[in-house]
């Protein structure tokens, strides 16, 4: 064999070996699947699965909803409108001055007068409670007094009146030179009696009487 022939056969054998080394394995040639590459696995993992409902859930607000504001408290010192008479209390002997003046000698009638000496109004209730000097008992009430809601509202410096009748001089009564008066307060308030001079007042044991408080002297003496 010539040198050229041997050289050609050697090149052909080397080519065959090169093709065998570079070709696919048996499994690859048959179309079998191999182990997935790292790149393919990472790509599949990074893909998010769809939501079961097909839509994304709404995100919650980061800021909570404000609660309703409560009504504000009244400003200090503020107060609701009130009845103007809510703090007007019954007059007592601590609130007034007292006098008695002779009105009719034949019947021993005296005009009783009180005047509010305070700085606030008070209510003049019912009849005055009148006692006769050292005599026992008190004057009988004559006439009907108004209820507390209709009683005289006695403003500072204003006066109210009542008529006191001792009784006719018939030899059955007694004469006293002074009387004492307390106010009807419809309570158990202890009062200091106010005294007034009544020279020659004749007090009948059965006919003495006193009217309710009035806002004028004429009505007090005519009842």
Short mmCIF file of C-alpha atoms in Angstrom, two decimals:
data_model
loop_
_atom_site.label_atom_id
_atom_site.label_comp_id
_atom_site.label_asym_id
_atom_site.label_seq_id
_atom_site.Cartn_x
_atom_site.Cartn_y
_atom_site.Cartn_z
CA UNK A 1 0.00 0.00 0.00
CA UNK A 2 1.22 3.34 -0.89
CA UNK A 3 1.99 6.11 1.57
CA UNK A 4 -0.97 8.16 0.27
CA UNK A 5 -3.40 5.30 0.87
CA UNK A 6 -2.23 4.80 4.43
CA UNK A 7 -2.59 8.47 5.16
CA UNK A 8 -6.19 8.53 3.80
CA UNK A 9 -7.20 5.56 5.94
CA UNK A 10 -5.78 7.17 9.08
CA UNK A 11 -7.69 10.43 8.50
CA UNK A 12 -10.95 8.49 7.96
CA UNK A 13 -10.53 6.62 11.25
CA UNK A 14 -9.87 9.83 13.17
CA UNK A 15 -13.00 11.46 11.71
CA UNK A 16 -15.15 8.50 12.79
CA UNK A 17 -13.85 8.70 16.33
CA UNK A 18 -14.56 12.43 16.47
CA UNK A 19 -18.16 11.98 15.33
CA UNK A 20 -18.78 9.26 17.95
CA UNK A 21 -17.47 11.42 20.79
CA UNK A 22 -19.59 14.49 19.84
CA UNK A 23 -22.88 12.70 19.13
CA UNK A 24 -25.96 12.41 21.54
CA UNK A 25 -26.35 9.60 24.02
CA UNK A 26 -28.75 6.83 23.39
CA UNK A 27 -31.51 8.31 25.55
CA UNK A 28 -31.16 11.73 23.97
CA UNK A 29 -31.27 10.33 20.50
CA UNK A 30 -34.51 8.49 21.31
CA UNK A 31 -36.21 11.74 22.48
CA UNK A 32 -36.20 10.86 26.23
CA UNK A 33 -36.32 13.64 28.81
CA UNK A 34 -33.44 14.39 31.04
CA UNK A 35 -33.21 16.17 34.38
CA UNK A 36 -34.65 19.78 34.08
CA UNK A 37 -32.03 22.44 34.10
CA UNK A 38 -31.56 24.79 37.05
CA UNK A 39 -32.60 27.73 34.88
CA UNK A 40 -35.93 26.13 33.94
CA UNK A 41 -36.71 25.23 37.57
CA UNK A 42 -36.03 28.78 38.82
CA UNK A 43 -38.21 30.25 36.09
CA UNK A 44 -41.13 27.95 36.98
CA UNK A 45 -40.85 28.76 40.72
CA UNK A 46 -40.78 32.52 40.12
CA UNK A 47 -44.11 32.41 38.26
CA UNK A 48 -47.00 33.22 40.70
CA UNK A 49 -49.96 30.88 40.81
CA UNK A 50 -53.32 32.51 39.91
CA UNK A 51 -55.79 33.35 42.67
CA UNK A 52 -58.53 30.73 43.18
CA UNK A 53 -61.22 33.39 42.71
CA UNK A 54 -59.59 34.75 39.65
CA UNK A 55 -59.11 38.25 41.13
CA UNK A 56 -56.82 39.81 43.71
CA UNK A 57 -58.15 40.57 47.23
CA UNK A 58 -58.50 44.35 47.98
CA UNK A 59 -55.76 45.74 50.19
CA UNK A 60 -56.72 46.95 53.68
CA UNK A 61 -56.46 50.68 54.37
CA UNK A 62 -53.44 51.60 56.43
CA UNK A 63 -55.39 54.43 58.14
CA UNK A 64 -58.35 53.40 60.47
CA UNK A 65 -61.74 55.04 59.90
CA UNK A 66 -62.29 57.97 62.28
CA UNK A 67 -64.89 57.41 65.02
CA UNK A 68 -67.86 59.85 65.39
CA UNK A 69 -67.02 62.81 67.56
CA UNK A 70 -68.99 63.09 70.82
CA UNK A 71 -70.84 66.37 71.55
CA UNK A 72 -68.64 68.84 73.38
CA UNK A 73 -69.20 69.65 77.03
CA UNK A 74 -70.78 73.01 77.96
CA UNK A 75 -68.29 75.77 78.53
CA UNK A 76 -67.41 76.38 82.21
CA UNK A 77 -69.94 78.67 83.86
CA UNK A 78 -72.61 78.03 81.23
CA UNK A 79 -76.00 76.87 82.48
CA UNK A 80 -79.35 75.97 81.00
CA UNK A 81 -82.23 78.45 81.31
CA UNK A 82 -84.06 78.04 84.61
CA UNK A 83 -87.24 79.19 86.30
CA UNK A 84 -86.62 82.76 87.52
CA UNK A 85 -88.29 81.85 90.84
CA UNK A 86 -86.31 78.64 91.46
CA UNK A 87 -84.22 80.29 94.21
CA UNK A 88 -86.96 82.51 95.71
CA UNK A 89 -87.61 81.11 99.19
CA UNK A 90 -90.35 81.91 101.71
CA UNK A 91 -89.79 85.08 103.71
CA UNK A 92 -88.83 84.62 107.36
CA UNK A 93 -88.31 87.09 110.16
CA UNK A 94 -84.65 87.19 109.17
CA UNK A 95 -85.62 88.79 105.84
CA UNK A 96 -88.02 91.56 106.91
CA UNK A 97 -88.69 94.44 109.26
CA UNK A 98 -92.04 94.64 111.04
CA UNK A 99 -94.35 97.43 112.28
CA UNK A 100 -97.93 97.70 113.58
CA UNK A 101 -100.02 100.88 113.44
CA UNK A 102 -103.49 101.57 114.85
CA UNK A 103 -106.11 101.63 112.09
CA UNK A 104 -109.48 101.59 113.95
CA UNK A 105 -109.66 102.16 117.74
CA UNK A 106 -113.24 100.94 118.17
CA UNK A 107 -112.42 97.46 116.97
CA UNK A 108 -108.78 97.50 118.08
CA UNK A 109 -107.71 97.02 114.44
CA UNK A 110 -104.04 97.36 113.53
CA UNK A 111 -102.30 97.45 110.19
CA UNK A 112 -99.33 95.08 110.13
CA UNK A 113 -96.55 95.82 107.70
CA UNK A 114 -93.41 93.95 106.68
CA UNK A 115 -90.64 95.23 104.40
CA UNK A 116 -87.98 93.15 102.67
CA UNK A 117 -84.68 94.35 104.11
CA UNK A 118 -82.52 91.93 102.13
CA UNK A 119 -80.99 91.98 98.67
CA UNK A 120 -83.03 89.11 97.22
CA UNK A 121 -86.75 88.57 96.66
CA UNK A 122 -88.68 86.17 98.91
CA UNK A 123 -92.21 84.74 98.98
CA UNK A 124 -94.73 85.99 101.53
CA UNK A 125 -96.78 82.93 102.46
CA UNK A 126 -100.15 82.60 104.12
CA UNK A 127 -101.06 84.54 107.28
CA UNK A 128 -98.75 86.12 109.84
CA UNK A 129 -98.47 84.19 113.09
CA UNK A 130 -99.38 86.77 115.76
CA UNK A 131 -99.25 86.32 119.53
CA UNK A 132 -100.49 88.87 122.08
CA UNK A 133 -97.91 89.80 124.67
CA UNK A 134 -98.10 87.49 127.68
CA UNK A 135 -101.44 86.00 126.60
CA UNK A 136 -101.62 82.40 125.54
CA UNK A 137 -102.58 81.43 122.01
CA UNK A 138 -102.38 83.34 118.74
CA UNK A 139 -104.60 85.32 116.38
CA UNK A 140 -107.20 83.35 114.42
CA UNK A 141 -106.70 83.26 110.64
CA UNK A 142 -109.32 85.23 108.69
CA UNK A 143 -109.80 84.74 104.93
CA UNK A 144 -108.08 82.37 102.50
CA UNK A 145 -104.45 82.85 101.57
CA UNK A 146 -103.22 82.18 98.00
CA UNK A 147 -101.15 79.09 97.26
CA UNK A 148 -97.37 79.21 97.25
CA UNK A 149 -97.22 79.69 93.47
CA UNK A 150 -99.48 82.75 93.70
CA UNK A 151 -98.01 84.16 96.90
CA UNK A 152 -96.59 87.67 96.91
CA UNK A 153 -93.06 87.91 95.54
CA UNK A 154 -91.55 90.51 97.84
CA UNK A 155 -88.71 92.36 96.13
CA UNK A 156 -86.01 94.12 98.19
CA UNK A 157 -87.42 97.32 99.72
CA UNK A 158 -91.04 96.38 98.97
CA UNK A 159 -93.77 95.82 101.58
CA UNK A 160 -96.72 93.54 102.30
CA UNK A 161 -99.66 94.14 104.68
CA UNK A 162 -102.09 92.28 106.92
CA UNK A 163 -105.01 93.43 109.06
CA UNK A 164 -105.17 92.49 112.75
CA UNK A 165 -108.42 92.82 114.69
CA UNK A 166 -108.28 92.42 118.47
CA UNK A 167 -112.02 92.57 119.04
CA UNK A 168 -114.57 95.00 120.44
CA UNK A 169 -114.11 96.33 123.95
CA UNK A 170 -116.90 94.43 125.67
CA UNK A 171 -115.35 93.66 129.04
CA UNK A 172 -114.58 90.05 128.14
CA UNK A 173 -111.10 90.48 126.73
CA UNK A 174 -107.75 91.79 127.89
CA UNK A 175 -105.53 94.68 126.90
CA UNK A 176 -101.95 94.19 125.75
CA UNK A 177 -99.27 96.71 124.85
CA UNK A 178 -97.31 94.65 122.33
CA UNK A 179 -97.55 91.78 119.91
CA UNK A 180 -95.02 89.39 118.38
CA UNK A 181 -95.01 88.09 114.81
CA UNK A 182 -93.36 85.23 112.93
CA UNK A 183 -93.72 84.32 109.26
CA UNK A 184 -95.34 81.25 107.75
CA UNK A 185 -92.53 79.43 105.92
CA UNK A 186 -94.21 76.03 105.57
CA UNK A 187 -91.15 74.54 107.23
CA UNK A 188 -89.69 73.93 110.68
CA UNK A 189 -87.31 76.88 110.36
CA UNK A 190 -86.68 78.40 113.78
CA UNK A 191 -87.37 82.14 113.70
CA UNK A 192 -86.84 85.01 116.07
CA UNK A 193 -90.23 86.71 116.67
CA UNK A 194 -90.44 90.38 115.65
CA UNK A 195 -92.17 92.61 118.19
CA UNK A 196 -94.24 95.75 117.70
CA UNK A 197 -95.81 98.17 120.16
CA UNK A 198 -99.66 98.16 120.33
CA UNK A 199 -100.71 100.47 123.20
CA UNK A 200 -104.25 99.71 124.45
CA UNK A 201 -104.84 96.77 122.09
CA UNK A 202 -107.94 94.99 123.33
CA UNK A 203 -107.86 91.28 122.64
CA UNK A 204 -111.14 89.36 122.60
CA UNK A 205 -110.81 85.70 123.44
CA UNK A 206 -113.18 84.72 120.62
CA UNK A 207 -113.19 87.52 118.02
CA UNK A 208 -109.52 88.31 117.39
CA UNK A 209 -108.29 87.55 113.87
CA UNK A 210 -105.66 88.38 111.23
CA UNK A 211 -105.87 88.47 107.42
CA UNK A 212 -103.46 86.92 104.90
CA UNK A 213 -100.63 89.09 103.64
CA UNK A 214 -101.75 91.50 100.90
CA UNK A 215 -99.81 93.70 98.49
CA UNK A 216 -101.70 96.86 99.63
CA UNK A 217 -102.97 98.26 102.93
CA UNK A 218 -106.54 98.92 101.77
CA UNK A 219 -107.26 95.28 100.98
CA UNK A 220 -105.63 94.17 104.22
CA UNK A 221 -107.99 96.35 106.31
CA UNK A 222 -111.16 95.64 104.31
CA UNK A 223 -111.14 91.85 104.44
#
